[in-house]
Amino acid sequence: MADSSTQSIIIGASPDRVAAVICDFPRYPEWTEAVRAAEVVEEYEDGYASQVRFTLDAGVMADDYVLAYEYAEDISRIEWHLVAPSRMQRSQRGSYDLVGNPDGTTMVTYTLEVELSVAMLGMFRRKAEKMIMDAALKQLKRRVETPGAAD
């Protein structure tokens, strides 16, 4: 059974700018430490990725997997799920929810639910999830807020 974890962060940019970085999958290896490769394998007619293959190497955890993506019409929600079980994961579901603030910043809420194929004690799994989510949000914030980095 997979548990869901949620974390939020304020990013100093508009929701459109944050969404543009999130949706630029081929550039993930430039700013996401554990992602070695990200390849769009299928697109919707509007050009947004519908399926993306990831190669992940986080030291103790290495994996190759494909995620299927869906988007809210205004790109305020980006969600995904694992297409098929991988070597390390039975399932994965996640989402980014983007809410613009009056001061021009964006509240980004990241929700992740992963069921691993390998046994891991609950307390270690929760600690790993927290570390993954902390890193993902901090790396996204740094990428979006660094001038010229995501252009």
Short mmCIF file of N, CA and C in Angstrom, two decimals:
data_model
loop_
_atom_site.label_atom_id
_atom_site.label_comp_id
_atom_site.label_asym_id
_atom_site.label_seq_id
_atom_site.Cartn_x
_atom_site.Cartn_y
_atom_site.Cartn_z
N MET A 1 0.83 -1.18 0.00
CA MET A 1 0.00 0.00 0.00
C MET A 1 0.88 1.25 0.00
N ALA A 2 0.58 2.17 -0.87
CA ALA A 2 1.36 3.40 -0.98
C ALA A 2 0.71 4.49 -0.14
N ASP A 3 1.55 5.25 0.57
CA ASP A 3 1.09 6.41 1.33
C ASP A 3 1.38 7.65 0.51
N SER A 4 0.55 8.66 0.69
CA SER A 4 0.73 9.91 -0.03
C SER A 4 1.42 10.92 0.88
N SER A 5 2.37 11.68 0.33
CA SER A 5 3.06 12.75 1.05
C SER A 5 2.87 14.03 0.27
N THR A 6 2.75 15.14 1.00
CA THR A 6 2.55 16.44 0.37
C THR A 6 3.43 17.48 1.03
N GLN A 7 4.05 18.34 0.20
CA GLN A 7 4.83 19.48 0.68
C GLN A 7 4.58 20.66 -0.24
N SER A 8 4.77 21.84 0.30
CA SER A 8 4.58 23.07 -0.48
C SER A 8 5.77 24.00 -0.32
N ILE A 9 5.93 24.89 -1.31
CA ILE A 9 6.99 25.89 -1.29
C ILE A 9 6.49 27.10 -2.07
N ILE A 10 6.97 28.28 -1.69
CA ILE A 10 6.68 29.51 -2.44
C ILE A 10 7.85 29.77 -3.38
N ILE A 11 7.53 29.98 -4.67
CA ILE A 11 8.56 30.26 -5.67
C ILE A 11 8.33 31.67 -6.21
N GLY A 12 9.41 32.43 -6.32
CA GLY A 12 9.34 33.82 -6.76
C GLY A 12 9.20 33.97 -8.25
N ALA A 13 8.08 33.47 -8.79
CA ALA A 13 7.80 33.58 -10.22
C ALA A 13 6.32 33.28 -10.44
N SER A 14 5.82 33.61 -11.61
CA SER A 14 4.41 33.35 -11.94
C SER A 14 4.16 31.85 -12.13
N PRO A 15 2.90 31.43 -11.99
CA PRO A 15 2.58 30.02 -12.25
C PRO A 15 2.98 29.57 -13.67
N ASP A 16 2.84 30.46 -14.65
CA ASP A 16 3.21 30.10 -16.03
C ASP A 16 4.70 29.79 -16.12
N ARG A 17 5.51 30.59 -15.45
CA ARG A 17 6.97 30.38 -15.47
C ARG A 17 7.33 29.07 -14.77
N VAL A 18 6.70 28.81 -13.62
CA VAL A 18 6.96 27.56 -12.88
C VAL A 18 6.53 26.36 -13.73
N ALA A 19 5.35 26.44 -14.34
CA ALA A 19 4.86 25.34 -15.17
C ALA A 19 5.78 25.09 -16.36
N ALA A 20 6.32 26.16 -16.94
CA ALA A 20 7.22 26.00 -18.09
C ALA A 20 8.45 25.19 -17.69
N VAL A 21 8.99 25.43 -16.50
CA VAL A 21 10.16 24.67 -16.04
C VAL A 21 9.77 23.22 -15.76
N ILE A 22 8.65 23.01 -15.08
CA ILE A 22 8.20 21.65 -14.78
C ILE A 22 7.98 20.85 -16.06
N CYS A 23 7.43 21.48 -17.08
CA CYS A 23 7.07 20.77 -18.32
C CYS A 23 8.23 20.63 -19.31
N ASP A 24 9.38 21.19 -19.00
CA ASP A 24 10.55 21.09 -19.89
C ASP A 24 11.38 19.87 -19.46
N PHE A 25 10.80 18.70 -19.66
CA PHE A 25 11.38 17.45 -19.17
C PHE A 25 12.79 17.15 -19.66
N PRO A 26 13.12 17.38 -20.94
CA PRO A 26 14.48 17.06 -21.39
C PRO A 26 15.58 17.80 -20.64
N ARG A 27 15.23 18.93 -20.00
CA ARG A 27 16.24 19.71 -19.27
C ARG A 27 16.36 19.32 -17.79
N TYR A 28 15.55 18.36 -17.33
CA TYR A 28 15.61 17.95 -15.93
C TYR A 28 17.03 17.57 -15.47
N PRO A 29 17.82 16.84 -16.29
CA PRO A 29 19.17 16.49 -15.82
C PRO A 29 20.05 17.71 -15.51
N GLU A 30 19.71 18.88 -16.07
CA GLU A 30 20.48 20.10 -15.81
C GLU A 30 20.28 20.62 -14.40
N TRP A 31 19.14 20.31 -13.78
CA TRP A 31 18.85 20.92 -12.49
C TRP A 31 18.32 19.96 -11.42
N THR A 32 18.01 18.74 -11.79
CA THR A 32 17.51 17.75 -10.83
C THR A 32 18.61 16.73 -10.60
N GLU A 33 19.20 16.74 -9.43
CA GLU A 33 20.41 15.97 -9.15
C GLU A 33 20.30 14.48 -9.45
N ALA A 34 19.18 13.84 -9.14
CA ALA A 34 19.07 12.39 -9.30
C ALA A 34 18.69 11.96 -10.72
N VAL A 35 18.18 12.87 -11.54
CA VAL A 35 17.74 12.51 -12.89
C VAL A 35 18.93 12.54 -13.84
N ARG A 36 19.25 11.39 -14.39
CA ARG A 36 20.36 11.28 -15.35
C ARG A 36 19.90 11.53 -16.78
N ALA A 37 18.63 11.16 -17.07
CA ALA A 37 18.08 11.38 -18.41
C ALA A 37 16.56 11.48 -18.31
N ALA A 38 15.97 12.31 -19.17
CA ALA A 38 14.52 12.44 -19.27
C ALA A 38 14.20 12.63 -20.75
N GLU A 39 13.41 11.72 -21.28
CA GLU A 39 13.11 11.74 -22.72
C GLU A 39 11.60 11.70 -22.92
N VAL A 40 11.08 12.68 -23.65
CA VAL A 40 9.67 12.67 -24.00
C VAL A 40 9.48 11.59 -25.06
N VAL A 41 8.65 10.59 -24.75
CA VAL A 41 8.43 9.49 -25.69
C VAL A 41 7.09 9.61 -26.41
N GLU A 42 6.21 10.47 -25.90
CA GLU A 42 4.92 10.67 -26.55
C GLU A 42 4.40 12.05 -26.16
N GLU A 43 3.75 12.74 -27.12
CA GLU A 43 3.21 14.08 -26.87
C GLU A 43 1.74 14.13 -27.22
N TYR A 44 1.04 15.07 -26.57
CA TYR A 44 -0.33 15.40 -26.97
C TYR A 44 -0.26 16.30 -28.19
N GLU A 45 -1.40 16.54 -28.83
CA GLU A 45 -1.43 17.40 -30.02
C GLU A 45 -0.96 18.81 -29.73
N ASP A 46 -1.14 19.28 -28.49
CA ASP A 46 -0.73 20.65 -28.14
C ASP A 46 0.75 20.77 -27.83
N GLY A 47 1.49 19.65 -27.92
CA GLY A 47 2.93 19.68 -27.71
C GLY A 47 3.37 19.34 -26.30
N TYR A 48 2.45 19.26 -25.35
CA TYR A 48 2.82 18.85 -23.99
C TYR A 48 3.11 17.36 -23.97
N ALA A 49 4.06 16.97 -23.13
CA ALA A 49 4.44 15.56 -23.02
C ALA A 49 3.30 14.75 -22.42
N SER A 50 3.00 13.62 -23.04
CA SER A 50 2.02 12.70 -22.45
C SER A 50 2.73 11.54 -21.75
N GLN A 51 3.93 11.17 -22.25
CA GLN A 51 4.73 10.14 -21.58
C GLN A 51 6.20 10.53 -21.62
N VAL A 52 6.86 10.32 -20.47
CA VAL A 52 8.28 10.68 -20.34
C VAL A 52 9.01 9.52 -19.69
N ARG A 53 10.15 9.14 -20.29
CA ARG A 53 11.01 8.09 -19.73
C ARG A 53 12.11 8.76 -18.91
N PHE A 54 12.25 8.31 -17.67
CA PHE A 54 13.25 8.84 -16.76
C PHE A 54 14.29 7.78 -16.42
N THR A 55 15.55 8.21 -16.32
CA THR A 55 16.62 7.38 -15.77
C THR A 55 17.06 8.09 -14.51
N LEU A 56 16.89 7.42 -13.39
CA LEU A 56 17.16 7.99 -12.08
C LEU A 56 18.32 7.28 -11.43
N ASP A 57 19.22 8.05 -10.82
CA ASP A 57 20.31 7.47 -10.05
C ASP A 57 20.51 8.32 -8.80
N ALA A 58 19.93 7.85 -7.70
CA ALA A 58 20.03 8.57 -6.43
C ALA A 58 20.91 7.79 -5.47
N GLY A 59 22.01 7.24 -5.98
CA GLY A 59 22.94 6.48 -5.15
C GLY A 59 22.39 5.11 -4.82
N VAL A 60 21.69 5.00 -3.69
CA VAL A 60 21.16 3.70 -3.28
C VAL A 60 19.97 3.26 -4.12
N MET A 61 19.37 4.20 -4.86
CA MET A 61 18.22 3.86 -5.70
C MET A 61 18.46 4.32 -7.12
N ALA A 62 18.48 3.35 -8.02
CA ALA A 62 18.60 3.64 -9.45
C ALA A 62 17.42 2.97 -10.14
N ASP A 63 16.85 3.64 -11.14
CA ASP A 63 15.67 3.10 -11.78
C ASP A 63 15.47 3.73 -13.15
N ASP A 64 14.77 3.01 -14.01
CA ASP A 64 14.30 3.50 -15.30
C ASP A 64 12.81 3.28 -15.33
N TYR A 65 12.04 4.32 -15.69
CA TYR A 65 10.59 4.19 -15.66
C TYR A 65 9.96 5.23 -16.58
N VAL A 66 8.69 5.00 -16.93
CA VAL A 66 7.94 5.92 -17.79
C VAL A 66 6.73 6.43 -17.00
N LEU A 67 6.57 7.75 -17.02
CA LEU A 67 5.42 8.38 -16.39
C LEU A 67 4.49 8.94 -17.46
N ALA A 68 3.17 8.80 -17.24
CA ALA A 68 2.15 9.39 -18.10
C ALA A 68 1.65 10.66 -17.42
N TYR A 69 1.56 11.75 -18.19
CA TYR A 69 1.20 13.06 -17.64
C TYR A 69 -0.16 13.52 -18.15
N GLU A 70 -0.85 14.27 -17.28
CA GLU A 70 -2.08 14.95 -17.63
C GLU A 70 -2.00 16.35 -17.04
N TYR A 71 -2.67 17.30 -17.70
CA TYR A 71 -2.56 18.70 -17.33
C TYR A 71 -3.93 19.34 -17.22
N ALA A 72 -4.10 20.23 -16.24
CA ALA A 72 -5.29 21.07 -16.20
C ALA A 72 -5.23 22.00 -17.41
N GLU A 73 -6.38 22.43 -17.87
CA GLU A 73 -6.42 23.28 -19.06
C GLU A 73 -5.55 24.53 -18.90
N ASP A 74 -5.53 25.11 -17.69
CA ASP A 74 -4.73 26.32 -17.44
C ASP A 74 -3.35 25.99 -16.85
N ILE A 75 -2.97 24.73 -16.87
CA ILE A 75 -1.68 24.22 -16.38
C ILE A 75 -1.48 24.55 -14.88
N SER A 76 -2.58 24.71 -14.14
CA SER A 76 -2.47 24.93 -12.70
C SER A 76 -2.26 23.61 -11.94
N ARG A 77 -2.48 22.51 -12.64
CA ARG A 77 -2.25 21.18 -12.05
C ARG A 77 -1.59 20.30 -13.10
N ILE A 78 -0.49 19.67 -12.70
CA ILE A 78 0.24 18.74 -13.55
C ILE A 78 0.30 17.44 -12.75
N GLU A 79 -0.27 16.38 -13.30
CA GLU A 79 -0.27 15.12 -12.56
C GLU A 79 0.27 13.99 -13.42
N TRP A 80 0.72 12.94 -12.74
CA TRP A 80 1.34 11.82 -13.45
C TRP A 80 1.09 10.52 -12.71
N HIS A 81 1.31 9.44 -13.46
CA HIS A 81 1.30 8.10 -12.87
C HIS A 81 2.28 7.21 -13.64
N LEU A 82 2.76 6.19 -12.95
CA LEU A 82 3.68 5.22 -13.53
C LEU A 82 2.94 4.39 -14.56
N VAL A 83 3.49 4.27 -15.77
CA VAL A 83 2.84 3.54 -16.85
C VAL A 83 2.85 2.03 -16.58
N ALA A 84 3.99 1.53 -16.12
CA ALA A 84 4.14 0.09 -15.83
C ALA A 84 5.14 -0.06 -14.70
N PRO A 85 5.02 -1.11 -13.90
CA PRO A 85 5.99 -1.31 -12.82
C PRO A 85 7.42 -1.32 -13.36
N SER A 86 8.33 -0.80 -12.55
CA SER A 86 9.74 -0.76 -12.91
C SER A 86 10.51 -1.68 -11.96
N ARG A 87 11.81 -1.65 -12.07
CA ARG A 87 12.64 -2.48 -11.19
C ARG A 87 12.47 -2.09 -9.73
N MET A 88 12.28 -0.78 -9.45
CA MET A 88 12.19 -0.30 -8.07
C MET A 88 10.78 0.09 -7.61
N GLN A 89 9.85 0.31 -8.56
CA GLN A 89 8.54 0.83 -8.19
C GLN A 89 7.40 -0.05 -8.71
N ARG A 90 6.43 -0.28 -7.84
CA ARG A 90 5.19 -0.95 -8.26
C ARG A 90 4.23 0.08 -8.83
N SER A 91 4.19 1.25 -8.18
CA SER A 91 3.31 2.32 -8.65
C SER A 91 3.87 3.66 -8.20
N GLN A 92 3.46 4.71 -8.92
CA GLN A 92 3.80 6.08 -8.56
C GLN A 92 2.69 6.98 -9.08
N ARG A 93 2.21 7.84 -8.23
CA ARG A 93 1.25 8.87 -8.61
C ARG A 93 1.75 10.17 -7.99
N GLY A 94 1.58 11.25 -8.73
CA GLY A 94 2.01 12.52 -8.17
C GLY A 94 1.36 13.68 -8.87
N SER A 95 1.56 14.86 -8.28
CA SER A 95 1.02 16.07 -8.90
C SER A 95 1.75 17.29 -8.37
N TYR A 96 1.73 18.33 -9.20
CA TYR A 96 2.10 19.67 -8.81
C TYR A 96 0.84 20.51 -8.95
N ASP A 97 0.50 21.25 -7.90
CA ASP A 97 -0.59 22.22 -7.97
C ASP A 97 0.03 23.60 -7.82
N LEU A 98 -0.28 24.49 -8.76
CA LEU A 98 0.32 25.82 -8.82
C LEU A 98 -0.76 26.87 -8.57
N VAL A 99 -0.55 27.70 -7.55
CA VAL A 99 -1.51 28.75 -7.22
C VAL A 99 -0.76 30.07 -7.18
N GLY A 100 -1.17 30.99 -8.06
CA GLY A 100 -0.55 32.31 -8.10
C GLY A 100 -0.96 33.15 -6.90
N ASN A 101 -0.03 33.90 -6.37
CA ASN A 101 -0.28 34.82 -5.25
C ASN A 101 -0.32 36.25 -5.76
N PRO A 102 -1.00 37.16 -5.05
CA PRO A 102 -1.09 38.56 -5.50
C PRO A 102 0.27 39.26 -5.66
N ASP A 103 1.29 38.78 -4.93
CA ASP A 103 2.61 39.42 -5.02
C ASP A 103 3.46 38.88 -6.18
N GLY A 104 2.87 38.04 -7.05
CA GLY A 104 3.59 37.53 -8.21
C GLY A 104 4.32 36.23 -7.97
N THR A 105 4.28 35.73 -6.75
CA THR A 105 4.89 34.43 -6.43
C THR A 105 3.89 33.31 -6.68
N THR A 106 4.36 32.09 -6.59
CA THR A 106 3.50 30.92 -6.79
C THR A 106 3.68 29.95 -5.64
N MET A 107 2.56 29.48 -5.10
CA MET A 107 2.58 28.40 -4.12
C MET A 107 2.53 27.10 -4.91
N VAL A 108 3.58 26.29 -4.76
CA VAL A 108 3.67 25.00 -5.45
C VAL A 108 3.46 23.91 -4.40
N THR A 109 2.45 23.08 -4.61
CA THR A 109 2.19 21.95 -3.72
C THR A 109 2.49 20.67 -4.50
N TYR A 110 3.38 19.88 -3.95
CA TYR A 110 3.86 18.65 -4.58
C TYR A 110 3.31 17.48 -3.77
N THR A 111 2.59 16.60 -4.43
CA THR A 111 2.05 15.41 -3.79
C THR A 111 2.64 14.19 -4.48
N LEU A 112 3.11 13.22 -3.69
CA LEU A 112 3.75 12.04 -4.25
C LEU A 112 3.31 10.80 -3.49
N GLU A 113 3.01 9.77 -4.24
CA GLU A 113 2.62 8.47 -3.69
C GLU A 113 3.41 7.42 -4.46
N VAL A 114 4.28 6.71 -3.77
CA VAL A 114 5.12 5.69 -4.42
C VAL A 114 4.99 4.38 -3.65
N GLU A 115 4.79 3.32 -4.40
CA GLU A 115 4.84 1.98 -3.81
C GLU A 115 6.06 1.28 -4.40
N LEU A 116 7.02 0.99 -3.54
CA LEU A 116 8.27 0.39 -3.99
C LEU A 116 8.13 -1.11 -4.21
N SER A 117 8.96 -1.62 -5.11
CA SER A 117 9.02 -3.07 -5.36
C SER A 117 9.90 -3.76 -4.35
N VAL A 118 10.76 -2.99 -3.69
CA VAL A 118 11.67 -3.54 -2.69
C VAL A 118 11.13 -3.22 -1.30
N ALA A 119 11.38 -4.10 -0.38
CA ALA A 119 10.92 -3.89 0.99
C ALA A 119 11.73 -2.78 1.66
N MET A 120 11.01 -1.92 2.39
CA MET A 120 11.67 -0.85 3.12
C MET A 120 10.81 -0.55 4.34
N LEU A 121 11.43 -0.46 5.49
CA LEU A 121 10.68 -0.13 6.71
C LEU A 121 9.98 1.20 6.54
N GLY A 122 8.77 1.29 7.08
CA GLY A 122 7.95 2.50 6.94
C GLY A 122 8.66 3.77 7.32
N MET A 123 9.39 3.77 8.46
CA MET A 123 10.05 5.01 8.89
C MET A 123 11.15 5.42 7.92
N PHE A 124 11.85 4.45 7.32
CA PHE A 124 12.89 4.77 6.35
C PHE A 124 12.27 5.27 5.04
N ARG A 125 11.15 4.65 4.64
CA ARG A 125 10.47 5.06 3.42
C ARG A 125 9.96 6.50 3.56
N ARG A 126 9.35 6.82 4.71
CA ARG A 126 8.85 8.18 4.93
C ARG A 126 9.99 9.20 4.94
N LYS A 127 11.11 8.83 5.54
CA LYS A 127 12.27 9.73 5.55
C LYS A 127 12.79 9.93 4.13
N ALA A 128 12.85 8.86 3.35
CA ALA A 128 13.30 8.95 1.95
C ALA A 128 12.35 9.83 1.14
N GLU A 129 11.03 9.64 1.33
CA GLU A 129 10.04 10.46 0.62
C GLU A 129 10.23 11.94 0.96
N LYS A 130 10.42 12.24 2.24
CA LYS A 130 10.61 13.63 2.66
C LYS A 130 11.85 14.23 2.01
N MET A 131 12.95 13.46 1.99
CA MET A 131 14.18 13.94 1.37
C MET A 131 13.98 14.17 -0.13
N ILE A 132 13.28 13.25 -0.81
CA ILE A 132 13.03 13.37 -2.25
C ILE A 132 12.20 14.63 -2.52
N MET A 133 11.14 14.81 -1.74
CA MET A 133 10.26 15.96 -1.95
C MET A 133 10.96 17.27 -1.62
N ASP A 134 11.71 17.31 -0.51
CA ASP A 134 12.47 18.51 -0.16
C ASP A 134 13.42 18.89 -1.30
N ALA A 135 14.16 17.90 -1.78
CA ALA A 135 15.13 18.15 -2.85
C ALA A 135 14.42 18.60 -4.12
N ALA A 136 13.33 17.94 -4.49
CA ALA A 136 12.61 18.29 -5.72
C ALA A 136 12.11 19.73 -5.66
N LEU A 137 11.50 20.12 -4.56
CA LEU A 137 10.96 21.47 -4.46
C LEU A 137 12.07 22.52 -4.40
N LYS A 138 13.11 22.26 -3.64
CA LYS A 138 14.22 23.22 -3.55
C LYS A 138 14.94 23.37 -4.88
N GLN A 139 15.14 22.26 -5.59
CA GLN A 139 15.80 22.32 -6.90
C GLN A 139 14.92 23.04 -7.92
N LEU A 140 13.60 22.81 -7.87
CA LEU A 140 12.68 23.52 -8.76
C LEU A 140 12.74 25.02 -8.46
N LYS A 141 12.67 25.39 -7.20
CA LYS A 141 12.73 26.81 -6.80
C LYS A 141 14.02 27.45 -7.30
N ARG A 142 15.15 26.79 -7.08
CA ARG A 142 16.44 27.33 -7.51
C ARG A 142 16.46 27.50 -9.03
N ARG A 143 15.95 26.51 -9.76
CA ARG A 143 15.96 26.58 -11.23
C ARG A 143 15.10 27.75 -11.73
N VAL A 144 13.88 27.87 -11.18
CA VAL A 144 12.97 28.92 -11.63
C VAL A 144 13.49 30.31 -11.28
N GLU A 145 14.07 30.44 -10.08
CA GLU A 145 14.48 31.76 -9.59
C GLU A 145 15.88 32.20 -10.04
N THR A 146 16.66 31.31 -10.65
CA THR A 146 17.99 31.68 -11.13
C THR A 146 17.86 32.34 -12.50
N PRO A 147 18.23 33.62 -12.61
CA PRO A 147 18.10 34.33 -13.90
C PRO A 147 18.82 33.60 -15.03
N GLY A 148 18.11 33.38 -16.12
CA GLY A 148 18.69 32.77 -17.31
C GLY A 148 18.84 31.26 -17.28
N ALA A 149 18.66 30.63 -16.13
CA ALA A 149 18.90 29.19 -16.01
C ALA A 149 17.88 28.37 -16.80
N ALA A 150 16.66 28.83 -16.83
CA ALA A 150 15.61 28.03 -17.48
C ALA A 150 15.20 28.58 -18.85
N ASP A 151 15.97 29.50 -19.36
CA ASP A 151 15.62 30.10 -20.67
C ASP A 151 16.08 29.23 -21.82
#
